[in-house]
Amino acid sequence: MEILLYLLTYAVGVLTGFMNVIGGGGSVLTLPLLTFLGLSIGMANGTNRVSILLQNIVSTYQFKKGKVHIIKTALPFAIVASFGAIAGTFFVVSINQEILKKVIGVILIIMGLFIVFEPKVWESGSNIPKKFRWTSYIAIFAIGFYGGFLQAGVGFFFIAVLTFLGGFDIVKTNAIKVLVIAAYTVFSLAIFVSKGMVNWPIGITLSLGSMTGAYFGTRFTLLKKMKWIRYVLFAAVVVSVINFFI
């Protein structure tokens, strides 16, 4: 039975790694899975960061191999988001577990509405005047705080900001997104580890799957074919909302 649970964890990791790279929302599957495996919501939140870090490292490397060069562009965003993530992580490790569970449920509802009403937000860059693009740094800090707090659905927020305020196309947006998430997750994971809130056997198993999914997700992103994924994400959000409110 234990082997089957690890296989399930790996399989979910593959799916969520793929989802996180091409859009986001993978954590709406991994968090319910980890709580199903017996982890507290706080431990699940910390354990999930192992997978998040490794899948985004893999994806960043694959984007680089695909000749998508964004390191200089992404570095300022990564620094700003990291400060936000550190603050968000310190906040979440001290919050009441039942309150956290309800907060996650509400956030997932918001993510579901976002998927339904803004399905094309990541398909093209915006034409916002450059003089207003500094506002993206404020938004990136806020997203970093949220990413440190929870992570679920953070990719959608990054996509919205980088396309609407940053003016990047889908490939560069996703490439910047995964590098920024990898950067701030280093700090976020370190805090969870220091608090003893990581289950390493489950975290590594999930990571192996998510690294595989991230590899294929990056290749798929480079093909610019992703419309169908929003249906999968919406279904995942619905299931997850039910899980966190029951």
mmCIF file of C-alpha atoms in Angstrom:
data_model
loop_
_atom_site.group_PDB
_atom_site.id
_atom_site.type_symbol
_atom_site.label_atom_id
_atom_site.label_comp_id
_atom_site.label_asym_id
_atom_site.label_seq_id
_atom_site.Cartn_x
_atom_site.Cartn_y
_atom_site.Cartn_z
ATOM 1 C CA MET A 1 0.000 0.000 0.000
ATOM 2 C CA GLU A 2 2.830 2.387 0.860
ATOM 3 C CA ILE A 3 4.460 1.765 -2.526
ATOM 4 C CA LEU A 4 1.202 2.644 -4.274
ATOM 5 C CA LEU A 5 1.017 5.922 -2.359
ATOM 6 C CA TYR A 6 4.549 6.822 -3.425
ATOM 7 C CA LEU A 7 3.696 5.962 -7.034
ATOM 8 C CA LEU A 8 0.610 8.183 -6.768
ATOM 9 C CA THR A 9 2.770 10.961 -5.357
ATOM 10 C CA TYR A 10 5.221 10.631 -8.245
ATOM 11 C CA ALA A 11 2.394 10.635 -10.812
ATOM 12 C CA VAL A 12 0.799 13.750 -9.308
ATOM 13 C CA GLY A 13 4.258 15.331 -9.331
ATOM 14 C CA VAL A 14 4.558 14.745 -13.087
ATOM 15 C CA LEU A 15 1.180 16.355 -13.750
ATOM 16 C CA THR A 16 1.743 19.327 -11.465
ATOM 17 C CA GLY A 17 5.265 19.957 -12.717
ATOM 18 C CA PHE A 18 3.850 20.174 -16.223
ATOM 19 C CA MET A 19 0.985 22.420 -15.115
ATOM 20 C CA ASN A 20 3.177 24.799 -13.128
ATOM 21 C CA VAL A 21 5.528 25.463 -16.008
ATOM 22 C CA ILE A 22 2.930 26.162 -18.675
ATOM 23 C CA GLY A 23 0.650 28.203 -16.463
ATOM 24 C CA GLY A 24 0.338 27.486 -12.776
ATOM 25 C CA GLY A 25 -2.014 25.927 -10.274
ATOM 26 C CA GLY A 26 -0.163 22.668 -9.670
ATOM 27 C CA SER A 27 -0.204 23.207 -5.924
ATOM 28 C CA VAL A 28 -3.993 22.989 -5.920
ATOM 29 C CA LEU A 29 -3.367 19.288 -6.532
ATOM 30 C CA THR A 30 -0.260 18.712 -4.431
ATOM 31 C CA LEU A 31 -1.542 20.350 -1.237
ATOM 32 C CA PRO A 32 -4.695 18.157 -1.057
ATOM 33 C CA LEU A 33 -2.569 15.107 -1.935
ATOM 34 C CA LEU A 34 -0.077 15.825 0.838
ATOM 35 C CA THR A 35 -2.832 16.320 3.395
ATOM 36 C CA PHE A 36 -4.421 13.075 2.160
ATOM 37 C CA LEU A 37 -1.104 11.357 2.880
ATOM 38 C CA GLY A 38 -1.411 12.455 6.493
ATOM 39 C CA LEU A 39 0.592 15.671 6.601
ATOM 40 C CA SER A 40 -0.749 18.712 8.428
ATOM 41 C CA ILE A 41 -1.519 21.660 6.165
ATOM 42 C CA GLY A 42 1.579 23.429 7.464
ATOM 43 C CA MET A 43 3.816 20.414 6.824
ATOM 44 C CA ALA A 44 2.228 19.961 3.392
ATOM 45 C CA ASN A 45 2.921 23.605 2.572
ATOM 46 C CA GLY A 46 6.589 23.181 3.495
ATOM 47 C CA THR A 47 7.064 19.794 1.812
ATOM 48 C CA ASN A 48 5.555 21.135 -1.401
ATOM 49 C CA ARG A 49 8.415 23.671 -1.631
ATOM 50 C CA VAL A 50 10.974 20.930 -2.287
ATOM 51 C CA SER A 51 9.115 20.027 -5.459
ATOM 52 C CA ILE A 52 8.582 23.675 -6.417
ATOM 53 C CA LEU A 53 12.290 24.453 -6.169
ATOM 54 C CA LEU A 54 13.542 21.480 -8.169
ATOM 55 C CA GLN A 55 10.932 21.653 -10.933
ATOM 56 C CA ASN A 56 11.697 25.316 -11.554
ATOM 57 C CA ILE A 57 15.447 24.682 -11.654
ATOM 58 C CA VAL A 58 14.856 22.032 -14.327
ATOM 59 C CA SER A 59 12.564 24.341 -16.289
ATOM 60 C CA THR A 60 14.987 27.275 -16.095
ATOM 61 C CA TYR A 61 17.747 25.086 -17.514
ATOM 62 C CA GLN A 62 15.494 23.863 -20.324
ATOM 63 C CA PHE A 63 14.496 27.404 -21.278
ATOM 64 C CA LYS A 64 18.173 28.299 -21.443
ATOM 65 C CA LYS A 65 18.803 25.327 -23.736
ATOM 66 C CA GLY A 66 15.895 26.564 -25.854
ATOM 67 C CA LYS A 67 17.755 29.874 -26.387
ATOM 68 C CA VAL A 68 15.393 31.888 -24.200
ATOM 69 C CA HIS A 69 17.818 34.257 -22.483
ATOM 70 C CA ILE A 70 16.138 36.105 -19.611
ATOM 71 C CA ILE A 71 18.570 36.011 -16.664
ATOM 72 C CA LYS A 72 19.415 39.740 -16.730
ATOM 73 C CA THR A 73 15.744 40.629 -17.113
ATOM 74 C CA ALA A 74 14.572 38.219 -14.415
ATOM 75 C CA LEU A 75 17.213 39.034 -11.777
ATOM 76 C CA PRO A 76 15.601 42.281 -10.467
ATOM 77 C CA PHE A 77 12.217 40.521 -10.284
ATOM 78 C CA ALA A 78 13.822 37.607 -8.424
ATOM 79 C CA ILE A 79 15.363 39.905 -5.810
ATOM 80 C CA VAL A 80 12.124 41.786 -5.196
ATOM 81 C CA ALA A 81 10.053 38.583 -5.061
ATOM 82 C CA SER A 82 12.518 36.977 -2.638
ATOM 83 C CA PHE A 83 12.056 39.757 -0.102
ATOM 84 C CA GLY A 84 8.295 39.315 -0.394
ATOM 85 C CA ALA A 85 8.563 35.524 -0.072
ATOM 86 C CA ILE A 86 10.680 35.718 3.077
ATOM 87 C CA ALA A 87 8.043 37.931 4.711
ATOM 88 C CA GLY A 88 5.217 35.686 3.506
ATOM 89 C CA THR A 89 6.880 32.500 4.734
ATOM 90 C CA PHE A 90 7.577 33.845 8.225
ATOM 91 C CA PHE A 91 3.927 34.883 8.340
ATOM 92 C CA VAL A 92 2.512 31.521 7.283
ATOM 93 C CA VAL A 93 4.586 29.360 9.644
ATOM 94 C CA SER A 94 3.007 31.181 12.590
ATOM 95 C CA ILE A 95 -0.626 31.224 11.457
ATOM 96 C CA ASN A 96 -3.298 28.968 12.981
ATOM 97 C CA GLN A 97 -3.705 25.786 10.908
ATOM 98 C CA GLU A 98 -7.516 25.919 10.697
ATOM 99 C CA ILE A 99 -7.433 29.560 9.642
ATOM 100 C CA LEU A 100 -4.818 28.696 7.025
ATOM 101 C CA LYS A 101 -7.037 25.931 5.662
ATOM 102 C CA LYS A 102 -9.952 28.355 5.151
ATOM 103 C CA VAL A 103 -7.681 31.008 3.640
ATOM 104 C CA ILE A 104 -6.411 28.452 1.122
ATOM 105 C CA GLY A 105 -9.985 27.531 0.215
ATOM 106 C CA VAL A 106 -10.921 31.163 -0.441
ATOM 107 C CA ILE A 107 -7.785 31.754 -2.521
ATOM 108 C CA LEU A 108 -8.554 28.676 -4.602
ATOM 109 C CA ILE A 109 -12.039 30.006 -5.337
ATOM 110 C CA ILE A 110 -10.455 33.232 -6.592
ATOM 111 C CA MET A 111 -8.084 31.183 -8.760
ATOM 112 C CA GLY A 112 -11.038 29.286 -10.241
ATOM 113 C CA LEU A 113 -12.728 32.547 -11.232
ATOM 114 C CA PHE A 114 -9.458 33.769 -12.723
ATOM 115 C CA ILE A 115 -9.180 30.632 -14.875
ATOM 116 C CA VAL A 116 -12.756 30.991 -16.134
ATOM 117 C CA PHE A 117 -12.836 34.709 -16.852
ATOM 118 C CA GLU A 118 -9.222 35.347 -17.916
ATOM 119 C CA PRO A 119 -8.347 32.256 -19.985
ATOM 120 C CA LYS A 120 -6.186 34.120 -22.505
ATOM 121 C CA VAL A 121 -4.210 36.288 -20.118
ATOM 122 C CA TRP A 122 -0.937 34.497 -20.827
ATOM 123 C CA GLU A 123 -1.116 34.254 -24.615
ATOM 124 C CA SER A 124 0.383 37.623 -25.574
ATOM 125 C CA GLY A 125 2.193 40.594 -24.147
ATOM 126 C CA SER A 126 0.503 43.916 -23.472
ATOM 127 C CA ASN A 127 1.108 47.338 -24.980
ATOM 128 C CA ILE A 128 1.266 49.192 -21.671
ATOM 129 C CA PRO A 129 3.527 52.285 -21.907
ATOM 130 C CA LYS A 130 7.026 51.678 -20.562
ATOM 131 C CA LYS A 131 6.749 54.571 -18.097
ATOM 132 C CA PHE A 132 4.161 52.550 -16.151
ATOM 133 C CA ARG A 133 6.114 49.296 -16.085
ATOM 134 C CA TRP A 134 7.845 50.154 -12.791
ATOM 135 C CA THR A 135 4.554 49.227 -11.136
ATOM 136 C CA SER A 136 5.336 45.606 -11.966
ATOM 137 C CA TYR A 137 7.933 45.567 -9.164
ATOM 138 C CA ILE A 138 5.307 46.441 -6.570
ATOM 139 C CA ALA A 139 3.108 43.652 -7.885
ATOM 140 C CA ILE A 140 6.038 41.209 -7.954
ATOM 141 C CA PHE A 141 6.783 41.902 -4.269
ATOM 142 C CA ALA A 142 3.128 41.196 -3.403
ATOM 143 C CA ILE A 143 3.169 37.996 -5.442
ATOM 144 C CA GLY A 144 6.411 36.981 -3.745
ATOM 145 C CA PHE A 145 4.709 37.446 -0.352
ATOM 146 C CA TYR A 146 1.825 35.270 -1.519
ATOM 147 C CA GLY A 147 4.259 32.709 -2.927
ATOM 148 C CA GLY A 148 6.036 32.525 0.413
ATOM 149 C CA PHE A 149 2.671 32.284 2.152
ATOM 150 C CA LEU A 150 1.079 29.562 0.040
ATOM 151 C CA GLN A 151 2.350 29.146 -3.566
ATOM 152 C CA ALA A 152 -0.876 27.635 -4.972
ATOM 153 C CA GLY A 153 -1.754 29.450 -8.199
ATOM 154 C CA VAL A 154 1.148 31.892 -7.924
ATOM 155 C CA GLY A 155 2.082 31.228 -11.554
ATOM 156 C CA PHE A 156 -1.145 32.833 -12.764
ATOM 157 C CA PHE A 157 -0.364 36.039 -10.898
ATOM 158 C CA PHE A 158 3.151 36.158 -12.299
ATOM 159 C CA ILE A 159 1.805 35.608 -15.798
ATOM 160 C CA ALA A 160 -0.740 38.407 -15.412
ATOM 161 C CA VAL A 161 1.855 40.896 -14.147
ATOM 162 C CA LEU A 162 4.599 39.972 -16.610
ATOM 163 C CA THR A 163 2.264 40.154 -19.609
ATOM 164 C CA PHE A 164 0.127 43.155 -18.646
ATOM 165 C CA LEU A 165 2.712 45.285 -16.821
ATOM 166 C CA GLY A 166 5.958 43.850 -18.142
ATOM 167 C CA GLY A 167 4.895 43.495 -21.771
ATOM 168 C CA PHE A 168 6.540 40.083 -22.264
ATOM 169 C CA ASP A 169 5.252 37.379 -24.604
ATOM 170 C CA ILE A 170 4.258 33.912 -23.334
ATOM 171 C CA VAL A 171 7.640 32.224 -23.743
ATOM 172 C CA LYS A 172 9.635 34.955 -21.995
ATOM 173 C CA THR A 173 6.920 35.318 -19.368
ATOM 174 C CA ASN A 174 7.106 31.653 -18.412
ATOM 175 C CA ALA A 175 10.908 31.645 -18.543
ATOM 176 C CA ILE A 176 11.091 34.648 -16.195
ATOM 177 C CA LYS A 177 8.400 33.161 -13.981
ATOM 178 C CA VAL A 178 10.182 29.855 -13.334
ATOM 179 C CA LEU A 179 13.516 31.543 -12.617
ATOM 180 C CA VAL A 180 11.922 33.984 -10.160
ATOM 181 C CA ILE A 181 10.027 31.204 -8.385
ATOM 182 C CA ALA A 182 13.168 29.078 -8.142
ATOM 183 C CA ALA A 183 15.051 32.015 -6.620
ATOM 184 C CA TYR A 184 12.582 32.918 -3.892
ATOM 185 C CA THR A 185 11.766 29.277 -3.092
ATOM 186 C CA VAL A 186 15.367 28.804 -1.917
ATOM 187 C CA PHE A 187 14.665 31.229 0.935
ATOM 188 C CA SER A 188 11.132 30.029 1.575
ATOM 189 C CA LEU A 189 12.187 26.369 1.750
ATOM 190 C CA ALA A 190 15.076 27.206 4.081
ATOM 191 C CA ILE A 191 12.616 28.754 6.552
ATOM 192 C CA PHE A 192 10.298 25.748 6.420
ATOM 193 C CA VAL A 193 13.272 23.411 6.928
ATOM 194 C CA SER A 194 14.452 25.436 9.940
ATOM 195 C CA LYS A 195 10.985 25.020 11.455
ATOM 196 C CA GLY A 196 10.984 21.239 10.848
ATOM 197 C CA MET A 197 8.070 21.526 8.433
ATOM 198 C CA VAL A 198 9.336 19.330 5.571
ATOM 199 C CA ASN A 199 8.738 15.596 5.071
ATOM 200 C CA TRP A 200 11.771 14.674 2.969
ATOM 201 C CA PRO A 201 10.781 11.156 1.687
ATOM 202 C CA ILE A 202 7.471 12.465 0.347
ATOM 203 C CA GLY A 203 9.032 15.722 -0.808
ATOM 204 C CA ILE A 204 11.749 13.988 -2.822
ATOM 205 C CA THR A 205 9.243 11.561 -4.378
ATOM 206 C CA LEU A 206 7.004 14.424 -5.413
ATOM 207 C CA SER A 207 10.037 16.300 -6.731
ATOM 208 C CA LEU A 208 11.169 13.461 -8.976
ATOM 209 C CA GLY A 209 7.780 13.490 -10.636
ATOM 210 C CA SER A 210 7.562 17.273 -10.867
ATOM 211 C CA MET A 211 11.029 17.517 -12.419
ATOM 212 C CA THR A 212 9.885 15.110 -15.135
ATOM 213 C CA GLY A 213 6.710 17.102 -15.686
ATOM 214 C CA ALA A 214 8.646 20.375 -15.738
ATOM 215 C CA TYR A 215 10.902 19.082 -18.495
ATOM 216 C CA PHE A 216 7.967 18.253 -20.752
ATOM 217 C CA GLY A 217 6.070 21.384 -19.701
ATOM 218 C CA THR A 218 8.970 23.565 -20.833
ATOM 219 C CA ARG A 219 9.162 21.828 -24.192
ATOM 220 C CA PHE A 220 5.402 22.252 -24.572
ATOM 221 C CA THR A 221 5.581 25.956 -23.697
ATOM 222 C CA LEU A 222 8.133 26.528 -26.413
ATOM 223 C CA LEU A 223 5.527 25.198 -28.862
ATOM 224 C CA LYS A 224 3.006 27.819 -27.629
ATOM 225 C CA LYS A 225 0.093 25.344 -27.398
ATOM 226 C CA MET A 226 -1.663 25.519 -24.050
ATOM 227 C CA LYS A 227 -5.341 26.476 -24.301
ATOM 228 C CA TRP A 228 -6.646 23.102 -23.114
ATOM 229 C CA ILE A 229 -4.788 23.236 -19.795
ATOM 230 C CA ARG A 230 -7.235 25.749 -18.263
ATOM 231 C CA TYR A 231 -9.954 23.084 -18.225
ATOM 232 C CA VAL A 232 -7.724 20.741 -16.252
ATOM 233 C CA LEU A 233 -6.792 23.538 -13.869
ATOM 234 C CA PHE A 234 -10.394 24.565 -13.305
ATOM 235 C CA ALA A 235 -11.367 20.977 -12.461
ATOM 236 C CA ALA A 236 -8.419 20.801 -10.066
ATOM 237 C CA VAL A 237 -9.500 24.021 -8.362
ATOM 238 C CA VAL A 238 -13.068 22.767 -7.874
ATOM 239 C CA VAL A 239 -11.869 19.507 -6.293
ATOM 240 C CA SER A 240 -9.384 21.342 -4.101
ATOM 241 C CA VAL A 241 -11.923 23.899 -2.864
ATOM 242 C CA ILE A 242 -14.225 21.050 -1.810
ATOM 243 C CA ASN A 243 -11.301 19.369 -0.030
ATOM 244 C CA PHE A 244 -10.301 22.465 1.947
ATOM 245 C CA PHE A 245 -13.827 23.403 3.052
ATOM 246 C CA ILE A 246 -14.975 19.927 4.127
#
